[in-house]
Coordinates of C-alpha atoms and ligand atoms in Angstrom, one line a residue:
X30 CA 0.0 0.0 0.0
X31 CA 1.2 3.5 -0.8
X32 CA 2.4 5.3 2.3
X33 CA 0.6 8.6 2.8
X34 CA 1.7 11.9 4.3
X35 CA -1.8 13.4 3.9
X36 CA -2.0 16.6 5.8
X37 CA 1.8 16.8 6.2
X38 CA 3.6 19.8 4.6
X39 CA 6.9 19.5 2.8
X40 CA 9.7 21.9 3.8
X41 CA 13.3 22.7 3.0
X42 CA 15.3 20.9 5.6
X43 CA 18.8 22.1 4.4
X44 CA 20.6 23.6 1.5
X45 CA 24.1 23.7 -0.1
X46 CA 26.0 25.5 -2.9
X47 CA 29.1 25.2 -5.0
X48 CA 30.6 27.0 -8.0
X49 CA 33.9 27.1 -9.9
X50 CA 36.8 29.0 -8.5
X51 CA 37.3 30.8 -11.8
X52 CA 35.9 34.3 -12.0
X53 CA 35.2 36.6 -15.0
X54 CA 35.0 40.2 -13.9
X55 CA 33.5 43.2 -15.8
X56 CA 37.1 44.4 -16.4
X57 CA 37.9 41.0 -18.1
X58 CA 34.8 41.4 -20.3
X59 CA 35.9 45.0 -21.3
X60 CA 38.9 43.3 -22.9
X61 CA 36.7 40.8 -24.8
X62 CA 33.7 42.8 -26.2
X63 CA 32.7 46.5 -26.7
X64 CA 31.3 47.0 -23.2
X65 CA 32.1 48.8 -19.9
X66 CA 31.9 48.1 -16.2
X67 CA 29.6 51.1 -16.0
X68 CA 27.1 49.7 -18.6
X69 CA 27.0 46.2 -17.1
X70 CA 26.7 47.5 -13.5
X71 CA 24.0 50.0 -14.2
X72 CA 21.9 47.8 -16.6
X73 CA 22.3 44.5 -14.7
X74 CA 23.9 44.9 -11.3
X75 CA 26.5 42.3 -12.2
X76 CA 30.2 42.8 -11.2
X77 CA 31.5 39.3 -11.7
X78 CA 30.4 35.8 -12.5
X79 CA 32.0 32.4 -11.9
X80 CA 33.2 30.5 -15.0
X81 CA 34.2 26.8 -15.1
X82 CA 37.6 25.9 -16.3
X83 CA 38.2 23.5 -19.2
X84 CA 37.6 19.9 -17.9
X85 CA 35.1 20.9 -15.2
X86 CA 31.5 19.8 -15.7
X87 CA 28.0 20.4 -14.3
X88 CA 27.6 17.3 -12.1
X89 CA 30.8 18.1 -10.1
X90 CA 29.2 21.2 -8.7
X91 CA 25.8 19.6 -8.3
X92 CA 27.3 16.8 -6.3
X93 CA 29.3 19.2 -4.1
X94 CA 26.1 21.3 -3.4
X95 CA 24.0 18.2 -2.8
X96 CA 26.5 16.6 -0.4
X97 CA 26.4 19.8 1.8
X98 CA 22.6 19.7 1.9
X99 CA 22.5 15.9 2.7
X100 CA 25.1 16.3 5.5
X101 CA 23.4 19.3 7.0
X102 CA 20.1 17.4 7.1
X103 CA 21.9 14.6 8.9
X104 CA 20.4 11.8 6.8
X105 CA 22.0 9.0 5.0
X106 CA 22.1 9.3 1.2
X107 CA 20.3 5.9 1.0
X108 CA 17.2 7.6 2.6
X109 CA 16.7 9.9 -0.4
X110 CA 13.7 8.8 -2.5
X111 CA 13.9 11.4 -5.3
X112 CA 16.6 13.4 -7.0
X113 CA 15.5 16.2 -9.4
X114 CA 18.3 18.0 -11.2
X115 CA 17.1 21.2 -12.9
X116 CA 19.5 22.0 -15.7
X117 CA 19.7 23.1 -19.3
X118 CA 23.4 22.4 -19.4
X119 CA 23.7 18.7 -18.5
X120 CA 27.0 16.8 -18.5
X121 CA 25.8 14.9 -21.6
X122 CA 22.6 14.1 -23.4
X123 CA 22.4 10.6 -22.0
X124 CA 22.2 9.6 -19.1
X125 CA 20.6 12.3 -17.1
X126 CA 22.8 14.4 -14.8
X127 CA 20.5 13.4 -12.0
X128 CA 21.5 9.7 -12.4
X129 CA 25.2 10.7 -12.4
X130 CA 24.6 12.7 -9.1
X131 CA 22.7 9.7 -7.6
X132 CA 25.7 7.4 -8.2
X133 CA 28.2 9.9 -6.8
X134 CA 26.1 10.4 -3.7
X135 CA 25.3 6.7 -3.2
X136 CA 21.6 7.5 -3.1
X137 CA 20.7 4.1 -4.5
X138 CA 17.1 4.1 -3.5
X139 CA 16.2 7.3 -5.3
X140 CA 14.4 7.9 -8.6
X141 CA 16.4 10.5 -10.5
X142 CA 15.7 12.7 -13.5
X143 CA 16.6 16.0 -15.1
X144 CA 14.2 18.8 -15.5
X145 CA 14.5 21.4 -18.3
X146 CA 12.7 24.6 -17.4
X147 CA 15.7 27.0 -17.7
X148 CA 15.8 29.6 -14.9
X149 CA 12.6 28.3 -13.4
X150 CA 13.9 24.7 -13.1
X151 CA 14.5 24.9 -9.3
X152 CA 11.0 26.3 -8.7
X153 CA 9.5 23.6 -11.0
X154 CA 11.5 21.0 -9.0
X155 CA 10.3 22.3 -5.6
X156 CA 6.7 22.2 -6.9
X157 CA 7.0 18.5 -8.0
X158 CA 8.9 17.4 -4.9
X159 CA 6.3 19.1 -2.7
X160 CA 3.6 17.0 -4.3
X161 CA 5.6 13.8 -4.1
X162 CA 6.2 14.3 -0.3
X163 CA 2.6 15.4 0.5
X164 CA 1.2 12.3 -1.2
X165 CA 3.6 10.0 0.5
X166 CA 5.4 8.9 -2.7
X167 CA 8.7 10.3 -1.4
X168 CA 10.0 11.1 2.1
X169 CA 13.2 12.9 1.3
X170 CA 13.7 14.6 -2.0
X171 CA 16.8 16.4 -3.3
X172 CA 16.1 19.3 -5.7
X173 CA 19.3 20.7 -7.4
X174 CA 19.7 23.6 -9.8
X175 CA 23.0 23.2 -11.6
X176 CA 24.4 25.0 -14.7
X177 CA 27.6 25.6 -16.6
X178 CA 26.0 28.3 -18.8
X179 CA 29.3 29.7 -19.8
X180 CA 29.8 26.6 -22.1
X181 CA 27.0 28.0 -24.2
X182 CA 27.8 31.6 -24.1
X183 CA 29.1 33.4 -27.2
X184 CA 32.0 35.6 -26.0
X185 CA 31.6 37.9 -29.0
X186 CA 27.9 38.7 -28.2
X187 CA 27.9 41.5 -25.6
X188 CA 24.1 41.1 -25.1
X189 CA 24.5 37.7 -23.4
X190 CA 28.2 37.2 -22.4
X191 CA 28.0 39.7 -19.6
X192 CA 24.9 38.1 -18.0
X193 CA 25.5 34.4 -17.5
X194 CA 27.6 32.5 -14.9
X195 CA 28.1 29.0 -13.5
X196 CA 27.2 27.3 -10.3
X197 CA 24.9 24.8 -8.4
X198 CA 22.6 24.9 -5.4
X199 CA 20.7 22.1 -3.7
X200 CA 17.8 21.8 -1.3
X201 CA 16.9 18.7 0.7
X202 CA 13.1 18.5 1.2
X203 CA 11.2 16.4 3.7
X204 CA 8.0 16.3 5.8
X205 CA 7.7 19.1 8.4
X206 CA 5.5 19.5 11.4
X207 CA 2.6 22.0 11.9
X208 CA 2.0 24.8 9.5
X209 CA 5.6 25.2 8.4
X210 CA 7.0 24.3 5.0
X211 CA 5.6 25.0 1.5
X212 CA 2.2 26.7 1.7
X213 CA 1.6 27.3 -2.0
X214 CA 3.4 26.6 -5.3
X215 CA 2.6 27.4 -8.9
X216 CA 4.3 26.9 -12.2
X217 CA 3.5 28.2 -15.6
X218 CA 4.8 28.4 -19.2
X219 CA 4.2 30.0 -22.6
X220 CA 6.1 28.4 -25.5
X221 CA 5.1 31.4 -27.8
X222 CA 8.2 33.1 -26.2
X223 CA 10.5 30.2 -27.1
X224 CA 12.7 32.2 -29.5
X225 CA 13.3 35.0 -27.0
X226 CA 16.0 32.8 -25.4
X227 CA 17.1 29.7 -27.2
X228 CA 20.0 27.7 -28.6
X229 CA 19.0 27.0 -32.2
X230 CA 21.6 24.2 -32.9
X231 CA 22.9 21.1 -31.2
X232 CA 19.6 19.2 -30.9
X233 CA 17.6 17.0 -33.3
X234 CA 16.2 19.9 -35.3
X235 CA 19.7 21.3 -36.2
X236 CA 22.1 18.4 -35.3
X237 CA 25.6 19.4 -34.3
X238 CA 28.0 19.5 -37.3
X239 CA 31.2 21.3 -38.0
X240 CA 29.2 24.0 -39.8
X241 CA 26.7 24.6 -36.9
X242 CA 29.5 24.8 -34.4
X243 CA 31.6 27.2 -36.5
X244 CA 28.6 29.5 -37.0
X245 CA 27.9 29.4 -33.3
X246 CA 24.4 27.9 -33.5
X247 CA 24.8 26.1 -30.2
X248 CA 25.2 29.4 -28.3
X249 CA 22.3 31.0 -26.4
X250 CA 20.6 33.8 -28.3
X251 CA 18.5 36.2 -26.3
X252 CA 16.1 39.1 -27.0
X253 CA 16.7 40.4 -23.5
X254 CA 14.8 43.6 -23.9
X255 CA 11.5 41.8 -24.8
X256 CA 12.0 39.1 -22.1
X257 CA 12.6 41.8 -19.5
X258 CA 9.0 43.1 -19.7
X259 CA 7.5 39.6 -19.8
X260 CA 9.6 38.6 -16.8
X261 CA 8.5 41.5 -14.6
X262 CA 4.8 41.0 -15.4
X263 CA 4.9 37.2 -15.0
X264 CA 6.9 37.1 -11.8
X265 CA 4.7 39.8 -10.2
X266 CA 1.4 38.0 -11.2
X267 CA 2.5 34.6 -10.0
X268 CA 3.9 35.9 -6.7
X269 CA 0.6 37.5 -6.0
X270 CA -1.2 34.3 -6.8
X271 CA 0.8 32.1 -4.4
X272 CA 0.7 34.7 -1.6
X273 CA -3.1 34.8 -2.0
X274 CA -3.4 31.0 -2.0
X275 CA -1.1 30.9 1.1
X276 CA -3.4 33.5 2.8
X277 CA -0.7 36.2 3.2
X278 CA 0.0 39.7 1.9
X279 CA 3.3 40.8 0.3
X280 CA 3.9 43.2 3.2
X281 CA 4.2 40.1 5.4
X282 CA 7.1 38.6 3.4
X283 CA 10.3 38.5 5.5
X284 CA 12.6 37.0 2.9
X285 CA 12.1 37.5 -0.9
X286 CA 14.5 35.5 -3.1
X287 CA 13.8 36.0 -6.8
X288 CA 15.7 34.4 -9.6
X289 CA 18.8 36.5 -10.1
X290 CA 18.3 37.5 -13.7
X291 CA 18.9 41.3 -13.6
X292 CA 18.9 43.7 -10.6
X293 CA 16.5 45.9 -12.4
X294 CA 14.0 43.0 -12.7
X295 CA 14.4 42.2 -9.0
X296 CA 13.8 45.8 -8.1
X297 CA 10.8 46.2 -10.4
X298 CA 9.1 43.0 -9.1
X299 CA 9.8 43.9 -5.4
X300 CA 8.4 47.4 -6.0
X301 CA 5.2 46.2 -7.8
X302 CA 4.6 43.7 -5.0
X303 CA 5.4 46.3 -2.3
X304 CA 7.9 44.0 -0.6
X305 CA 10.1 46.1 1.6
X306 CA 13.7 46.4 0.2
X307 CA 15.2 45.2 3.5
X308 CA 13.7 41.8 2.9
X309 CA 14.8 41.4 -0.8
X310 CA 17.9 39.3 -1.3
X311 CA 20.3 39.9 -4.1
X312 CA 23.7 38.3 -5.0
X313 CA 23.7 39.0 -8.7
X314 CA 26.7 41.3 -8.3
X315 CA 28.9 38.3 -7.4
X316 CA 27.3 35.5 -9.5
X317 CA 25.5 37.0 -12.5
X318 CA 22.6 34.9 -13.8
X319 CA 23.1 31.2 -13.0
X320 CA 19.7 30.1 -14.3
X321 CA 18.2 27.2 -12.3
X322 CA 21.1 27.5 -9.7
X323 CA 20.4 31.1 -8.8
X324 CA 17.6 30.6 -6.2
X325 CA 19.2 27.7 -4.3
X326 CA 22.6 29.4 -4.2
X327 CA 20.9 32.6 -2.9
X328 CA 18.8 30.7 -0.4
X329 CA 21.9 28.9 0.9
X330 CA 23.7 32.3 1.4
X331 CA 20.6 33.6 3.2
X332 CA 20.6 30.7 5.6
X333 CA 24.3 31.1 6.3
X334 CA 23.6 34.8 7.1
X335 CA 20.6 33.9 9.4
X336 CA 18.2 35.8 7.2
X337 CA 15.3 33.2 7.5
X338 CA 14.1 32.8 11.0
X339 CA 11.5 30.3 12.4
X340 CA 8.0 31.3 11.3
X341 CA 9.2 33.8 8.6
X342 CA 7.2 34.0 5.3
X343 CA 9.7 33.3 2.5
X344 CA 8.8 34.0 -1.2
X345 CA 10.7 32.4 -4.1
X346 CA 9.9 33.6 -7.7
X347 CA 11.5 32.7 -11.0
X348 CA 11.3 33.4 -14.7
X349 CA 13.2 31.8 -17.5
X350 CA 13.6 30.6 -21.1
X351 CA 10.7 28.8 -22.5
X352 CA 9.2 31.0 -21.3
X353 CA 8.6 29.4 -17.9
X354 CA 7.9 31.0 -14.5
X355 CA 6.8 30.0 -11.0
X356 CA 6.6 30.9 -7.4
X357 CA 6.7 29.2 -4.0
X358 CA 5.6 30.6 -0.6
X359 CA 7.0 28.9 2.5
X360 CA 6.7 29.3 6.2
X361 CA 10.3 28.8 7.5
Ligands
ACO676 N1 27.6 46.6 -23.2 C1 27.3 47.8 -23.8 N2 26.2 48.0 -24.5 C2 25.4 46.9 -24.6 C3 25.6 45.7 -24.0 C4 26.8 45.5 -23.3 N3 27.1 44.4 -22.6 N4 24.6 44.8 -24.3 C5 23.7 45.5 -25.1 N5 24.2 46.8 -25.3 C6 23.6 47.8 -26.1 C7 22.7 47.3 -27.2 O1 23.4 47.0 -28.3 C8 21.8 48.5 -27.4 O2 22.4 49.5 -28.1 P1 21.6 50.4 -29.2 O3 20.6 51.2 -28.4 O4 22.7 51.2 -29.8 O5 21.0 49.4 -30.1 C9 21.6 49.1 -25.9 O6 22.7 48.6 -25.2 C10 20.3 48.7 -25.2 O7 20.1 47.3 -25.4 P2 19.0 46.6 -24.7 O8 19.0 45.1 -25.1 O9 17.7 47.3 -24.9 O10 19.4 46.7 -23.1 P3 18.6 46.4 -21.8 O11 18.5 47.6 -21.0 O12 17.3 45.6 -22.1 O13 19.6 45.4 -21.1 C11 19.7 43.0 -20.7 C12 19.9 44.1 -21.7 C13 20.7 43.2 -19.6 C14 20.0 41.7 -21.4 C15 18.3 43.0 -20.2 O14 17.4 43.1 -21.3 C16 17.9 41.8 -19.4 O15 18.5 41.5 -18.4 N6 16.8 41.1 -19.8 C17 16.2 40.0 -19.1 C18 16.9 38.7 -19.4 C19 16.1 37.6 -18.8 O16 15.4 37.7 -17.8 N7 16.3 36.4 -19.3 C20 15.4 35.3 -18.9 C21 16.0 34.6 -17.7 S1 17.6 33.9 -18.1 C22 17.3 32.2 -18.4 O17 16.3 31.7 -18.6 C23 18.6 31.3 -18.6

């Protein structure tokens, strides 16, 4: 018979983060493309981003972040039932990066799969893990966001190369007592925006050939200006929806961790929601946009700094390529 956790909330028990040592500063980029520290800082808030060295790969950072989360939760890896790795930059097409992580962790009892929802991948993963725990299908679930975006960045395209960075963050979810944990979670998408952020080559539609590689078709192409407006509107709307479902107002949020896409997007969403700036977390200056890894990396930093206290209302909101977006409201 299926075990049931009916009436039990799922919560984040612990987190972890990891990223390459290598750093690309705005000064470095000034030497590579026609840009300036002033432009990048004022238009994005980014000062530096981590960049993997040759030979490094996504699952190395995912495993390091996941190990921290598992150790901090004081459980054995064999107790994990589910591993979701949110990534659009997997180690390889087959097998899934989640299976490689499972083997490294020794989480032999876990189902494992990758989830491709670009920057919303972590929020999508939290939403699925929440349901798996609430229905009793899983007890402990590991949700990881891990990306080596710089592998797909064209360092002659100033519109994208200043934005993206590498890293991984992980959260270990499990059942929690009382009214704590995930109160509401929503995910959405609109494929009509697919070509606003995409990699045209390298898949089955335009298979990798010497020609597609030399013409850079495997690199990310982005219409950032158009995405900007959709991102602000979608993030604001879905944040309002989850807060209403959870029964709270934005003025009650004590920690707001949005996807770190652009400081101006974060500021615009926080202002539209009327979340007080003292509760808005930003690390984009140090990491740039790490896609699915940005929220779990930021959350891990918040916990290290003691920014989430027992009973605090925490709001996580994302927007990414697809387009995809989502939000989760939690009581810490
Ligand atoms: N340095 C200097 N000038 C630049 C640079 C640069 N790095 N990049 C662009 N410009 C120029 C453009 O060429 C343009 O010049 P022009 O007016 O002479 O044509 C001018 O700056 C303005 O360009 P915009 O694209 O309108 O600049 P914008 O203010 O929109 O900033 C940015 C660009 C930072 C990309 C912004 O649009 C953004 O962050 N968008 C959101 C991205 C996003 O949310 N993506 C989805 C999530 S990421 C994911 O899913 C993986």
